[in-house]
Amino acid sequence: MGLPHERYLWPRFWVALVLTLPVFALAMGVMLWPGLAHRLPAHLSAWLQLVLTTPVFFWCGAPFIHRWWKSIRERDTNMFTLTVTGTGAAFFYSGAAVFLAQFFPAEYQTHHGLPLYFEGTAFITTIVLLGQILEQRAHSRTDAAIRALMHLAPPIAHLIDSSGQEFDVPVAELVPGSVVRVRPGENLPVDGVLDGAAEIDESMLTGEPLPVAKRPGDKVSAGTLNTTGSFTFHAERVGQDTLLAQIIRLVAQAVESEAPIQRLADRVSAWFVPAVLGIAAVSFVSWTLFAAERGWLYGLINAVSVLIIACPCALGLATPVSLVTGIGRGAQAGVLVKDAAALERLSGATTLLIDKTGTLTEGRPRVVALAAAEGFTEEELLKLAAAAESPSEHPIARAIVTAARERSLPLPPVSEFAAAPGAGVQARVGRRIVVVGRAPDTSRYATLPGATVVCVVADGRFAGTLALTDTIKTSAPAALAELRRLGLKIVMVTGDRSAAAKSVADQLGLDGFHADATPATKQELVRVHQMRGARVIFAGDGLNDAPALAAADVGIAMGTGTDVAMHSAGLVLVKGDLAALVRAVHLSRAVLRNIKQNLFWAFFYNAAGLPLAAGAFYPLFGWLLNPMFAGIAMSLSSITVVSNALRLRRIRL
């Protein structure tokens, strides 16, 4: 039985917070304002604290009590076992002190009466509630990712019936064999087979920014984008059988199958809880058997003192305060942490699987080489190509026009523009008829491995070629070198062609690469590395990366990427800068070190006081622990933990 959804926890947190503040003020008021004792009698303050704390413990903390009972029943101790045991001991001891004060030995009385620990019960319950809400909030990213994926398929399709008439129907009514029209700029509603030529943006599947030229008989997929004119296709796979539906299922299954992080606090609690309960039991039995007078009462009070001093006030703060401080520091450094558990897991990662387009590279083509034919200059070649492409919105066209603008080349007037899917464009540029299209045999013209080559013909005469590639981000080489120094194995996974992938992998000196990868392939590669014992980071920016981002131990999305990728990831690099990935790794390791330090101090103060609380020194020195010291120990451990966590605000990343 897991904890309920954050919508269920939020009301309990707010009620706990509202009631805890006055309890804390009443408990600390005498120390902060000594005159309060004359204005508010101690017995009235005690009753007010009891009334306010009761709903906090029993109603606000009900989810934790359920988890506590489950851990006892299944003999699986964890942080909730220790938390509820400690807060319960503090609450019931304090309640007994209110109702049965006259039965307590004089050694435990102070000039303000018996010490009470209602504020500890209320405060710890409130803090742990907040920590659980932050954890539950991380899981809601799955729903957002799936909703974003579902929005890619339009709800309405343009169906053409047997008579050739076109009318709109819900996509759910399409069946295999239906003839569907797709207009310019629309997403395809189902998978099918193309009737004519078209250029389809398949970046959701491959991650590559350039539209793919499709011919009659080629397969097309739901959710992909029509970048050219209107066309028709025959539906082949509909509903839950489409490739988009399969991607949605992959994302959902990946998150559902994700093993919950084994909290360090749970591992420590697994031995600390039985030890505390054992010490409390030994203390009670020893006092009952060997004390001369009212031994059972001394034994009971000392046993409760053991549980109170072990009450995990600092333990409840140890992890959340470090995480919250680390998350804030990450935001300053361009690392948006959506899932606090992912930040912990990042510190132990061993393998980085990284997408190419938009992650290692800029994600858009650039003109990197010009080769003018005899009789043409490079400037004239670029001017003709840019002018002819200027009316087009195609990514290659925009790259060529951008290259001309960077050289401040004036573009001649253009008329009679025409574009043919997969063939290129033709236009009248000044007095010339210019044709710009992809080279039929790129190997003849390519000057760079994996480059896209465009040929230019003016008035039937070959004018030259332009080579375009997706350039590597300037921050990539240094960032990858630092990640390798930190011990990460780096493998590129891309939907691009093998030649382009090999070119990038060679330039960056990667440990390996996988080309022509589909969304399912990327997710499967994550699984393979995990089965080999690796803790896997997957970094990507596209919709096609969503299943892998969800399946990885840590999913990291580029802030310049798609909404689906950012919803599926645990961390987002705000500016899409790989240097931020290095900062994220440094941050995660610093946060985990800080958490371990906090856990040490959280247990140190409590464990050091356990022998005294149990009365172990009474036979030798006559020492009995006044329960007030339990409160001091809890306060010191909490102050130490918070101060240590706040150091994260000043770490250099």
mmCIF file with all atom_site columns, N, CA, C and O in Angstrom, residues 324-359:
data_model
loop_
_atom_site.group_PDB
_atom_site.id
_atom_site.type_symbol
_atom_site.label_atom_id
_atom_site.label_alt_id
_atom_site.label_comp_id
_atom_site.label_asym_id
_atom_site.label_entity_id
_atom_site.label_seq_id
_atom_site.pdbx_PDB_ins_code
_atom_site.Cartn_x
_atom_site.Cartn_y
_atom_site.Cartn_z
_atom_site.occupancy
_atom_site.B_iso_or_equiv
_atom_site.pdbx_formal_charge
_atom_site.auth_seq_id
_atom_site.auth_comp_id
_atom_site.auth_asym_id
_atom_site.auth_atom_id
_atom_site.pdbx_PDB_model_num
ATOM 1   N N  . VAL A 1 324 ? 15.500 20.160 -1.117  1.00 0.00 ? 324 VAL A N  1
ATOM 2   C CA . VAL A 1 324 ? 14.894 21.456 -1.449  1.00 0.00 ? 324 VAL A CA 1
ATOM 3   C C  . VAL A 1 324 ? 15.984 22.502 -1.690  1.00 0.00 ? 324 VAL A C  1
ATOM 4   O O  . VAL A 1 324 ? 15.918 23.288 -2.636  1.00 0.00 ? 324 VAL A O  1
ATOM 5   N N  . THR A 1 325 ? 17.027 22.506 -0.839  1.00 0.00 ? 325 THR A N  1
ATOM 6   C CA . THR A 1 325 ? 18.123 23.453 -1.016  1.00 0.00 ? 325 THR A CA 1
ATOM 7   C C  . THR A 1 325 ? 18.866 23.164 -2.318  1.00 0.00 ? 325 THR A C  1
ATOM 8   O O  . THR A 1 325 ? 19.216 24.079 -3.074  1.00 0.00 ? 325 THR A O  1
ATOM 9   N N  . GLY A 1 326 ? 19.115 21.873 -2.591  1.00 0.00 ? 326 GLY A N  1
ATOM 10  C CA . GLY A 1 326 ? 19.792 21.499 -3.828  1.00 0.00 ? 326 GLY A CA 1
ATOM 11  C C  . GLY A 1 326 ? 18.986 21.846 -5.060  1.00 0.00 ? 326 GLY A C  1
ATOM 12  O O  . GLY A 1 326 ? 19.532 22.290 -6.073  1.00 0.00 ? 326 GLY A O  1
ATOM 13  N N  . ILE A 1 327 ? 17.673 21.663 -4.981  1.00 0.00 ? 327 ILE A N  1
ATOM 14  C CA . ILE A 1 327 ? 16.797 22.007 -6.107  1.00 0.00 ? 327 ILE A CA 1
ATOM 15  C C  . ILE A 1 327 ? 16.861 23.507 -6.396  1.00 0.00 ? 327 ILE A C  1
ATOM 16  O O  . ILE A 1 327 ? 16.927 23.941 -7.548  1.00 0.00 ? 327 ILE A O  1
ATOM 17  N N  . GLY A 1 328 ? 16.871 24.304 -5.329  1.00 0.00 ? 328 GLY A N  1
ATOM 18  C CA . GLY A 1 328 ? 16.983 25.750 -5.512  1.00 0.00 ? 328 GLY A CA 1
ATOM 19  C C  . GLY A 1 328 ? 18.315 26.153 -6.117  1.00 0.00 ? 328 GLY A C  1
ATOM 20  O O  . GLY A 1 328 ? 18.379 27.016 -7.001  1.00 0.00 ? 328 GLY A O  1
ATOM 21  N N  . ARG A 1 329 ? 19.388 25.493 -5.665  1.00 0.00 ? 329 ARG A N  1
ATOM 22  C CA . ARG A 1 329 ? 20.714 25.796 -6.230  1.00 0.00 ? 329 ARG A CA 1
ATOM 23  C C  . ARG A 1 329 ? 20.776 25.372 -7.695  1.00 0.00 ? 329 ARG A C  1
ATOM 24  O O  . ARG A 1 329 ? 21.385 26.052 -8.533  1.00 0.00 ? 329 ARG A O  1
ATOM 25  N N  . GLY A 1 330 ? 20.154 24.237 -8.017  1.00 0.00 ? 330 GLY A N  1
ATOM 26  C CA . GLY A 1 330 ? 20.124 23.779 -9.398  1.00 0.00 ? 330 GLY A CA 1
ATOM 27  C C  . GLY A 1 330 ? 19.410 24.755 -10.307 1.00 0.00 ? 330 GLY A C  1
ATOM 28  O O  . GLY A 1 330 ? 19.846 25.002 -11.437 1.00 0.00 ? 330 GLY A O  1
ATOM 29  N N  . ALA A 1 331 ? 18.306 25.329 -9.829  1.00 0.00 ? 331 ALA A N  1
ATOM 30  C CA . ALA A 1 331 ? 17.554 26.296 -10.639 1.00 0.00 ? 331 ALA A CA 1
ATOM 31  C C  . ALA A 1 331 ? 18.425 27.499 -10.991 1.00 0.00 ? 331 ALA A C  1
ATOM 32  O O  . ALA A 1 331 ? 18.353 28.035 -12.099 1.00 0.00 ? 331 ALA A O  1
ATOM 33  N N  . GLN A 1 332 ? 19.281 27.929 -10.035 1.00 0.00 ? 332 GLN A N  1
ATOM 34  C CA . GLN A 1 332 ? 20.184 29.043 -10.308 1.00 0.00 ? 332 GLN A CA 1
ATOM 35  C C  . GLN A 1 332 ? 21.216 28.685 -11.377 1.00 0.00 ? 332 GLN A C  1
ATOM 36  O O  . GLN A 1 332 ? 21.711 29.551 -12.085 1.00 0.00 ? 332 GLN A O  1
ATOM 37  N N  . ALA A 1 333 ? 21.527 27.385 -11.471 1.00 0.00 ? 333 ALA A N  1
ATOM 38  C CA . ALA A 1 333 ? 22.558 26.934 -12.410 1.00 0.00 ? 333 ALA A CA 1
ATOM 39  C C  . ALA A 1 333 ? 21.974 26.406 -13.712 1.00 0.00 ? 333 ALA A C  1
ATOM 40  O O  . ALA A 1 333 ? 22.674 25.776 -14.497 1.00 0.00 ? 333 ALA A O  1
ATOM 41  N N  . GLY A 1 334 ? 20.683 26.624 -13.960 1.00 0.00 ? 334 GLY A N  1
ATOM 42  C CA . GLY A 1 334 ? 20.071 26.195 -15.209 1.00 0.00 ? 334 GLY A CA 1
ATOM 43  C C  . GLY A 1 334 ? 19.637 24.740 -15.217 1.00 0.00 ? 334 GLY A C  1
ATOM 44  O O  . GLY A 1 334 ? 19.431 24.159 -16.285 1.00 0.00 ? 334 GLY A O  1
ATOM 45  N N  . VAL A 1 335 ? 19.511 24.128 -14.027 1.00 0.00 ? 335 VAL A N  1
ATOM 46  C CA . VAL A 1 335 ? 19.069 22.735 -13.912 1.00 0.00 ? 335 VAL A CA 1
ATOM 47  C C  . VAL A 1 335 ? 17.741 22.722 -13.160 1.00 0.00 ? 335 VAL A C  1
ATOM 48  O O  . VAL A 1 335 ? 17.703 23.002 -11.957 1.00 0.00 ? 335 VAL A O  1
ATOM 49  N N  . LEU A 1 336 ? 16.666 22.394 -13.878 1.00 0.00 ? 336 LEU A N  1
ATOM 50  C CA . LEU A 1 336 ? 15.346 22.346 -13.265 1.00 0.00 ? 336 LEU A CA 1
ATOM 51  C C  . LEU A 1 336 ? 15.068 20.915 -12.821 1.00 0.00 ? 336 LEU A C  1
ATOM 52  O O  . LEU A 1 336 ? 14.963 20.004 -13.651 1.00 0.00 ? 336 LEU A O  1
ATOM 53  N N  . VAL A 1 337 ? 14.975 20.702 -11.517 1.00 0.00 ? 337 VAL A N  1
ATOM 54  C CA . VAL A 1 337 ? 14.744 19.366 -10.968 1.00 0.00 ? 337 VAL A CA 1
ATOM 55  C C  . VAL A 1 337 ? 13.248 19.169 -10.761 1.00 0.00 ? 337 VAL A C  1
ATOM 56  O O  . VAL A 1 337 ? 12.634 19.839 -9.938  1.00 0.00 ? 337 VAL A O  1
ATOM 57  N N  . LYS A 1 338 ? 12.670 18.256 -11.550 1.00 0.00 ? 338 LYS A N  1
ATOM 58  C CA . LYS A 1 338 ? 11.235 17.978 -11.432 1.00 0.00 ? 338 LYS A CA 1
ATOM 59  C C  . LYS A 1 338 ? 10.970 16.810 -10.491 1.00 0.00 ? 338 LYS A C  1
ATOM 60  O O  . LYS A 1 338 ? 9.885  16.693 -9.936  1.00 0.00 ? 338 LYS A O  1
ATOM 61  N N  . ASP A 1 339 ? 11.936 15.922 -10.334 1.00 0.00 ? 339 ASP A N  1
ATOM 62  C CA . ASP A 1 339 ? 11.776 14.725 -9.524  1.00 0.00 ? 339 ASP A CA 1
ATOM 63  C C  . ASP A 1 339 ? 12.969 14.647 -8.580  1.00 0.00 ? 339 ASP A C  1
ATOM 64  O O  . ASP A 1 339 ? 14.092 14.397 -9.001  1.00 0.00 ? 339 ASP A O  1
ATOM 65  N N  . ALA A 1 340 ? 12.724 14.882 -7.275  1.00 0.00 ? 340 ALA A N  1
ATOM 66  C CA . ALA A 1 340 ? 13.818 14.898 -6.313  1.00 0.00 ? 340 ALA A CA 1
ATOM 67  C C  . ALA A 1 340 ? 14.546 13.559 -6.267  1.00 0.00 ? 340 ALA A C  1
ATOM 68  O O  . ALA A 1 340 ? 15.770 13.508 -6.105  1.00 0.00 ? 340 ALA A O  1
ATOM 69  N N  . ALA A 1 341 ? 13.809 12.455 -6.443  1.00 0.00 ? 341 ALA A N  1
ATOM 70  C CA . ALA A 1 341 ? 14.450 11.135 -6.427  1.00 0.00 ? 341 ALA A CA 1
ATOM 71  C C  . ALA A 1 341 ? 15.432 10.987 -7.592  1.00 0.00 ? 341 ALA A C  1
ATOM 72  O O  . ALA A 1 341 ? 16.462 10.323 -7.463  1.00 0.00 ? 341 ALA A O  1
ATOM 73  N N  . ALA A 1 342 ? 15.120 11.606 -8.735  1.00 0.00 ? 342 ALA A N  1
ATOM 74  C CA . ALA A 1 342 ? 16.026 11.541 -9.882  1.00 0.00 ? 342 ALA A CA 1
ATOM 75  C C  . ALA A 1 342 ? 17.353 12.227 -9.569  1.00 0.00 ? 342 ALA A C  1
ATOM 76  O O  . ALA A 1 342 ? 18.409 11.791 -10.035 1.00 0.00 ? 342 ALA A O  1
ATOM 77  N N  . LEU A 1 343 ? 17.302 13.285 -8.772  1.00 0.00 ? 343 LEU A N  1
ATOM 78  C CA . LEU A 1 343 ? 18.538 13.977 -8.389  1.00 0.00 ? 343 LEU A CA 1
ATOM 79  C C  . LEU A 1 343 ? 19.411 13.047 -7.555  1.00 0.00 ? 343 LEU A C  1
ATOM 80  O O  . LEU A 1 343 ? 20.634 13.015 -7.713  1.00 0.00 ? 343 LEU A O  1
ATOM 81  N N  . GLU A 1 344 ? 18.797 12.259 -6.674  1.00 0.00 ? 344 GLU A N  1
ATOM 82  C CA . GLU A 1 344 ? 19.560 11.287 -5.888  1.00 0.00 ? 344 GLU A CA 1
ATOM 83  C C  . GLU A 1 344 ? 20.160 10.210 -6.794  1.00 0.00 ? 344 GLU A C  1
ATOM 84  O O  . GLU A 1 344 ? 21.326 9.842  -6.660  1.00 0.00 ? 344 GLU A O  1
ATOM 85  N N  . ARG A 1 345 ? 19.351 9.683  -7.714  1.00 0.00 ? 345 ARG A N  1
ATOM 86  C CA . ARG A 1 345 ? 19.825 8.592  -8.574  1.00 0.00 ? 345 ARG A CA 1
ATOM 87  C C  . ARG A 1 345 ? 20.947 9.048  -9.511  1.00 0.00 ? 345 ARG A C  1
ATOM 88  O O  . ARG A 1 345 ? 21.826 8.271  -9.870  1.00 0.00 ? 345 ARG A O  1
ATOM 89  N N  . LEU A 1 346 ? 20.913 10.325 -9.899  1.00 0.00 ? 346 LEU A N  1
ATOM 90  C CA . LEU A 1 346 ? 21.921 10.844 -10.818 1.00 0.00 ? 346 LEU A CA 1
ATOM 91  C C  . LEU A 1 346 ? 23.318 10.712 -10.232 1.00 0.00 ? 346 LEU A C  1
ATOM 92  O O  . LEU A 1 346 ? 24.289 10.488 -10.969 1.00 0.00 ? 346 LEU A O  1
ATOM 93  N N  . SER A 1 347 ? 23.442 10.825 -8.931  1.00 0.00 ? 347 SER A N  1
ATOM 94  C CA . SER A 1 347 ? 24.768 10.782 -8.306  1.00 0.00 ? 347 SER A CA 1
ATOM 95  C C  . SER A 1 347 ? 25.453 9.440  -8.506  1.00 0.00 ? 347 SER A C  1
ATOM 96  O O  . SER A 1 347 ? 26.682 9.366  -8.517  1.00 0.00 ? 347 SER A O  1
ATOM 97  N N  . GLY A 1 348 ? 24.673 8.360  -8.671  1.00 0.00 ? 348 GLY A N  1
ATOM 98  C CA . GLY A 1 348 ? 25.275 7.040  -8.841  1.00 0.00 ? 348 GLY A CA 1
ATOM 99  C C  . GLY A 1 348 ? 25.246 6.522  -10.266 1.00 0.00 ? 348 GLY A C  1
ATOM 100 O O  . GLY A 1 348 ? 25.524 5.339  -10.497 1.00 0.00 ? 348 GLY A O  1
ATOM 101 N N  . ALA A 1 349 ? 24.911 7.372  -11.238 1.00 0.00 ? 349 ALA A N  1
ATOM 102 C CA . ALA A 1 349 ? 24.811 6.930  -12.634 1.00 0.00 ? 349 ALA A CA 1
ATOM 103 C C  . ALA A 1 349 ? 26.180 6.556  -13.188 1.00 0.00 ? 349 ALA A C  1
ATOM 104 O O  . ALA A 1 349 ? 27.202 7.151  -12.825 1.00 0.00 ? 349 ALA A O  1
ATOM 105 N N  . THR A 1 350 ? 26.183 5.565  -14.084 1.00 0.00 ? 350 THR A N  1
ATOM 106 C CA . THR A 1 350 ? 27.437 5.091  -14.673 1.00 0.00 ? 350 THR A CA 1
ATOM 107 C C  . THR A 1 350 ? 27.477 5.222  -16.196 1.00 0.00 ? 350 THR A C  1
ATOM 108 O O  . THR A 1 350 ? 28.553 5.225  -16.783 1.00 0.00 ? 350 THR A O  1
ATOM 109 N N  . THR A 1 351 ? 26.308 5.288  -16.839 1.00 0.00 ? 351 THR A N  1
ATOM 110 C CA . THR A 1 351 ? 26.251 5.319  -18.301 1.00 0.00 ? 351 THR A CA 1
ATOM 111 C C  . THR A 1 351 ? 25.326 6.433  -18.764 1.00 0.00 ? 351 THR A C  1
ATOM 112 O O  . THR A 1 351 ? 24.217 6.583  -18.239 1.00 0.00 ? 351 THR A O  1
ATOM 113 N N  . LEU A 1 352 ? 25.779 7.202  -19.743 1.00 0.00 ? 352 LEU A N  1
ATOM 114 C CA . LEU A 1 352 ? 24.960 8.254  -20.346 1.00 0.00 ? 352 LEU A CA 1
ATOM 115 C C  . LEU A 1 352 ? 24.614 7.853  -21.771 1.00 0.00 ? 352 LEU A C  1
ATOM 116 O O  . LEU A 1 352 ? 25.507 7.723  -22.622 1.00 0.00 ? 352 LEU A O  1
ATOM 117 N N  . LEU A 1 353 ? 23.327 7.614  -22.038 1.00 0.00 ? 353 LEU A N  1
ATOM 118 C CA . LEU A 1 353 ? 22.830 7.441  -23.394 1.00 0.00 ? 353 LEU A CA 1
ATOM 119 C C  . LEU A 1 353 ? 22.278 8.785  -23.821 1.00 0.00 ? 353 LEU A C  1
ATOM 120 O O  . LEU A 1 353 ? 21.420 9.356  -23.131 1.00 0.00 ? 353 LEU A O  1
ATOM 121 N N  . ILE A 1 354 ? 22.756 9.296  -24.949 1.00 0.00 ? 354 ILE A N  1
ATOM 122 C CA . ILE A 1 354 ? 22.418 10.672 -25.307 1.00 0.00 ? 354 ILE A CA 1
ATOM 123 C C  . ILE A 1 354 ? 21.962 10.755 -26.757 1.00 0.00 ? 354 ILE A C  1
ATOM 124 O O  . ILE A 1 354 ? 22.542 10.140 -27.652 1.00 0.00 ? 354 ILE A O  1
ATOM 125 N N  . ASP A 1 355 ? 20.880 11.490 -26.971 1.00 0.00 ? 355 ASP A N  1
ATOM 126 C CA . ASP A 1 355 ? 20.353 11.728 -28.314 1.00 0.00 ? 355 ASP A CA 1
ATOM 127 C C  . ASP A 1 355 ? 21.304 12.670 -29.068 1.00 0.00 ? 355 ASP A C  1
ATOM 128 O O  . ASP A 1 355 ? 22.091 13.400 -28.454 1.00 0.00 ? 355 ASP A O  1
ATOM 129 N N  . LYS A 1 356 ? 21.216 12.641 -30.378 1.00 0.00 ? 356 LYS A N  1
ATOM 130 C CA . LYS A 1 356 ? 22.087 13.506 -31.187 1.00 0.00 ? 356 LYS A CA 1
ATOM 131 C C  . LYS A 1 356 ? 21.432 14.853 -31.483 1.00 0.00 ? 356 LYS A C  1
ATOM 132 O O  . LYS A 1 356 ? 21.871 15.889 -31.012 1.00 0.00 ? 356 LYS A O  1
ATOM 133 N N  . THR A 1 357 ? 20.360 14.809 -32.268 1.00 0.00 ? 357 THR A N  1
ATOM 134 C CA . THR A 1 357 ? 19.776 16.042 -32.792 1.00 0.00 ? 357 THR A CA 1
ATOM 135 C C  . THR A 1 357 ? 19.116 16.862 -31.682 1.00 0.00 ? 357 THR A C  1
ATOM 136 O O  . THR A 1 357 ? 18.225 16.382 -30.989 1.00 0.00 ? 357 THR A O  1
ATOM 137 N N  . GLY A 1 358 ? 19.561 18.088 -31.509 1.00 0.00 ? 358 GLY A N  1
ATOM 138 C CA . GLY A 1 358 ? 19.004 18.976 -30.501 1.00 0.00 ? 358 GLY A CA 1
ATOM 139 C C  . GLY A 1 358 ? 19.618 18.793 -29.130 1.00 0.00 ? 358 GLY A C  1
ATOM 140 O O  . GLY A 1 358 ? 19.366 19.593 -28.233 1.00 0.00 ? 358 GLY A O  1
ATOM 141 N N  . THR A 1 359 ? 20.442 17.757 -28.968 1.00 0.00 ? 359 THR A N  1
ATOM 142 C CA . THR A 1 359 ? 21.091 17.505 -27.684 1.00 0.00 ? 359 THR A CA 1
ATOM 143 C C  . THR A 1 359 ? 22.595 17.690 -27.822 1.00 0.00 ? 359 THR A C  1
ATOM 144 O O  . THR A 1 359 ? 23.189 18.559 -27.192 1.00 0.00 ? 359 THR A O  1
#
